[in-house]
């Protein structure tokens, strides 16, 4: 194995919480560490593709900031779930909309029409293809037709971004080549095994949001039952994946919601400060791995 494929990054999903990866990338760049290959899921896949397009955290930041300013994420409906301050009438309106959206999630493929999601992805990525990227990357998805956990690393980036971030019932799946592809995060939030299998990096660093089974006594019907069961299986699969990583950076997003895209800078700061404190340890582990590999 050549040294050019020595370091691999695995970037987790999590909606807006995945923005912590920009802070992670900033700290790693400052520490002189850059990936040779990347794997990402959902928002981690989008951040990873932007970084593979132009390997600079500042480029990723500007592209995401531009998307937020253009209200791309709001057009995808995420603003309904934010934790921002709202007056009584706004909260009432959003509560009604949330219930309508949950009903739609059961009665149709998605709350957001495919054309709307495609337009948003096209606006960000245009006709960019994986073959145009400066760093090799794969993103994960789940094929409903075959019941398979899959990866995408060829073709148009815009299609892959729809597939890897298609939250079941909320964002539309990608229907292509006989497949119906949804968010890879329904299986695992950290795509370490695909990264290891396809690109074979010698040192895998995983940046992930903190996930755990919180204690709950109240559930609002069958949809939340389903989500709870799905969370259990997803966390267990992810735990198995993480055993194959050489270093795991787990960042707690505290009171920041998965839909709080307007709080971009807060997410970045959390990712940056937490990762910055680990740089010396990461560099030492990379150094030791290289010694073992080259001797």
XYZ file of C-alpha atoms in Angstrom:
295
model
C 0.000 0.000 0.000
C 1.332 3.385 -0.974
C 1.572 6.168 1.584
C -0.800 8.341 -0.480
C -3.659 6.277 0.946
C -2.419 6.340 4.522
C -5.000 8.568 6.235
C -8.764 8.176 5.874
C -11.530 10.295 7.381
C -14.971 8.960 8.259
C -17.552 11.733 8.734
C -20.865 10.968 10.435
C -24.353 12.217 9.658
C -26.677 14.115 11.947
C -28.372 16.898 9.995
C -27.067 20.308 11.021
C -25.018 18.609 13.748
C -22.811 17.326 10.933
C -21.552 20.906 10.572
C -19.166 20.103 13.442
C -17.034 18.397 10.800
C -16.038 21.796 9.423
C -14.501 22.614 12.803
C -12.880 19.174 12.854
C -11.357 19.816 9.407
C -10.125 23.243 10.498
C -8.317 21.840 13.538
C -6.831 18.970 11.542
C -5.566 21.332 8.836
C -3.956 23.566 11.460
C -2.291 20.450 12.851
C -0.878 19.615 9.411
C -3.118 16.576 8.915
C -5.066 15.993 5.702
C -6.909 12.913 4.460
C -6.003 10.829 1.437
C -9.485 9.285 1.258
C -12.870 10.062 2.828
C -16.166 8.328 3.593
C -19.277 10.167 4.697
C -22.895 9.626 5.599
C -25.732 12.124 5.151
C -24.444 15.596 6.160
C -21.014 14.044 6.711
C -21.164 12.922 3.086
C -22.028 16.429 1.900
C -19.246 18.011 3.975
C -16.840 15.314 2.792
C -17.684 15.884 -0.882
C -17.172 19.636 -0.519
C -13.782 18.985 1.084
C -12.846 16.461 -1.602
C -13.816 19.075 -4.201
C -11.478 21.677 -2.697
C -9.434 20.431 0.315
C -9.815 23.516 2.482
C -12.085 23.940 5.491
C -12.572 27.582 4.453
C -13.971 26.497 1.080
C -16.406 24.136 2.803
C -17.415 26.879 5.230
C -18.094 29.387 2.456
C -20.154 26.904 0.429
C -22.299 25.936 3.428
C -22.643 29.572 4.517
C -23.749 30.511 1.012
C -26.327 27.710 1.029
C -27.707 28.909 4.360
C -27.895 32.510 3.153
C -29.771 31.342 0.057
C -32.245 29.578 2.378
C -31.553 26.208 0.734
C -31.981 24.291 3.993
C -35.125 26.240 4.856
C -36.565 25.347 1.456
C -36.015 21.717 2.464
C -38.212 22.251 5.523
C -35.636 22.044 8.333
C -36.648 25.390 9.860
C -39.800 23.795 11.334
C -37.648 21.731 13.717
C -35.184 24.400 14.892
C -34.787 25.475 18.531
C -34.631 29.201 17.779
C -36.754 31.643 19.795
C -40.336 31.784 18.494
C -43.458 33.617 19.580
C -46.630 31.786 20.618
C -48.278 31.933 17.189
C -45.126 30.760 15.432
C -44.792 27.811 17.834
C -48.444 26.910 17.314
C -48.054 27.117 13.545
C -44.927 24.947 13.608
C -46.580 22.375 15.879
C -49.419 22.033 13.388
C -47.000 21.800 10.462
C -44.945 19.159 12.288
C -48.033 16.990 12.799
C -49.014 17.429 9.153
C -45.496 16.453 8.102
C -45.580 13.327 10.273
C -48.863 12.337 8.645
C -47.373 12.947 5.198
C -44.367 10.824 6.115
C -46.678 7.833 6.545
C -48.965 8.505 3.590
C -46.426 9.491 0.913
C -42.768 8.955 -0.021
C -41.631 12.236 1.496
C -42.720 15.578 2.877
C -40.393 17.403 0.470
C -40.987 16.806 -3.275
C -38.111 15.298 -5.258
C -37.892 18.315 -7.594
C -37.303 20.572 -4.609
C -34.499 18.402 -3.234
C -32.943 17.972 -6.682
C -33.006 21.735 -7.274
C -31.211 22.346 -3.950
C -28.530 19.748 -4.688
C -28.066 21.041 -8.230
C -27.683 24.595 -6.938
C -24.792 23.552 -4.696
C -22.994 21.026 -6.895
C -24.071 21.642 -10.489
C -22.678 19.009 -12.879
C -19.780 18.027 -10.597
C -18.847 14.338 -10.740
C -16.900 12.150 -8.339
C -14.245 11.857 -11.022
C -13.684 15.639 -10.790
C -12.885 15.603 -7.068
C -9.342 16.052 -5.728
C -9.724 13.426 -2.996
C -11.328 10.009 -3.380
C -14.559 9.763 -1.436
C -17.551 7.491 -1.013
C -20.909 8.228 0.586
C -23.284 5.648 1.975
C -26.921 4.907 1.318
C -29.489 2.167 1.802
C -31.186 0.542 -1.198
C -34.811 -0.212 -0.313
C -35.272 -2.443 -3.358
C -32.584 -4.994 -2.461
C -32.428 -4.240 1.237
C -28.696 -3.498 0.980
C -26.359 -1.033 2.668
C -24.419 0.463 -0.265
C -21.838 3.092 -1.135
C -21.648 5.597 -3.991
C -18.368 6.887 -5.439
C -19.168 7.370 -9.131
C -21.370 9.626 -11.237
C -22.965 12.967 -10.428
C -22.349 14.288 -6.939
C -25.790 15.924 -6.859
C -27.454 12.492 -7.097
C -25.247 10.997 -4.395
C -26.045 13.858 -2.018
C -29.778 13.280 -2.434
C -29.334 9.551 -1.814
C -27.093 9.788 1.248
C -29.246 12.431 2.972
C -32.774 11.203 2.131
C -34.268 11.048 5.629
C -37.024 8.406 5.333
C -40.444 10.002 4.975
C -39.054 13.547 5.086
C -36.627 13.977 2.186
C -37.245 12.096 -1.086
C -35.282 8.973 -2.047
C -33.171 8.805 -5.192
C -34.696 6.410 -7.723
C -32.041 5.401 -10.212
C -30.790 2.266 -11.983
C -33.495 0.121 -10.403
C -32.632 1.295 -6.894
C -34.485 3.377 -4.325
C -31.790 4.996 -2.214
C -32.236 6.637 1.196
C -30.038 8.056 3.959
C -27.153 5.715 4.800
C -27.514 6.820 8.413
C -30.481 4.482 8.861
C -27.896 1.679 9.041
C -24.814 3.354 10.480
C -23.805 6.932 11.165
C -20.074 6.257 10.770
C -19.094 4.512 7.498
C -15.783 3.079 8.673
C -16.098 -0.399 7.159
C -16.757 0.796 3.606
C -13.835 3.213 3.930
C -11.569 0.382 5.061
C -12.797 -2.087 2.441
C -12.806 0.197 -0.633
C -9.810 2.484 -0.030
C -7.727 0.574 2.556
C -6.244 3.540 4.467
C -3.792 2.529 7.159
C -5.038 5.082 9.696
C -8.746 5.893 9.989
C -9.937 8.930 11.938
C -13.651 9.191 12.615
C -15.370 12.497 13.322
C -18.832 11.883 14.740
C -21.612 13.501 16.698
C -22.352 12.078 20.107
C -25.211 9.577 19.890
C -26.753 7.591 22.722
C -30.036 5.983 23.770
C -31.584 8.623 26.024
C -34.079 7.647 28.704
C -37.654 8.276 27.544
C -41.046 7.590 29.083
C -43.300 9.352 26.581
C -43.802 8.475 22.895
C -46.192 10.069 20.416
C -47.443 7.009 18.621
C -46.138 4.395 16.193
C -43.776 6.684 14.294
C -41.731 7.375 17.424
C -41.799 3.669 18.325
C -40.289 2.970 14.908
C -37.681 5.705 15.313
C -36.650 4.338 18.702
C -36.157 0.812 17.350
C -34.239 2.179 14.373
C -31.989 4.189 16.697
C -31.148 1.050 18.688
C -30.074 -0.920 15.599
C -28.214 2.036 14.098
C -26.170 2.682 17.253
C -25.246 -0.987 17.571
C -24.118 -1.203 13.945
C -22.136 2.002 14.334
C -20.453 0.635 17.460
C -19.183 -2.315 15.412
C -17.891 0.037 12.723
C -16.062 2.208 15.236
C -14.022 -0.802 16.369
C -12.257 -0.556 12.990
C -11.256 3.097 13.411
C -7.815 4.037 14.710
C -9.018 7.211 16.381
C -12.554 8.386 17.147
C -13.403 12.047 17.714
C -16.845 12.200 19.358
C -18.208 15.735 19.635
C -21.106 16.597 21.935
C -23.495 19.079 20.296
C -25.309 19.776 23.582
C -28.371 21.950 23.013
C -27.872 22.326 19.267
C -30.635 20.777 17.178
C -30.161 18.610 14.090
C -32.076 21.341 12.211
C -30.229 24.436 13.512
C -28.409 25.305 10.281
C -28.549 28.993 11.198
C -26.113 28.229 14.041
C -23.315 27.263 11.666
C -20.589 29.086 13.603
C -21.612 27.471 16.898
C -21.301 24.000 15.397
C -17.922 24.812 13.867
C -16.586 26.189 17.137
C -17.581 23.037 19.003
C -15.937 20.803 16.425
C -12.817 22.949 16.275
C -12.166 23.386 20.001
C -12.766 19.743 20.835
C -10.574 18.431 17.999
C -7.825 20.986 18.604
C -7.257 19.525 22.066
C -6.675 16.095 20.517
C -4.258 17.036 17.727
C -1.071 16.112 19.601
C -2.469 12.695 20.486
C -3.653 12.075 16.925
C -0.296 13.081 15.423
C 1.563 10.816 17.833
C -0.660 7.859 16.930
C -0.194 8.545 13.206
C 3.572 8.687 13.709
C 3.604 5.379 15.565
C 1.416 3.728 12.911
C 3.803 4.891 10.187
C 6.744 3.458 12.097
C 5.014 0.105 12.314
C 3.964 0.242 8.680
C 7.294 1.193 7.148
C 9.525 -1.019 9.300
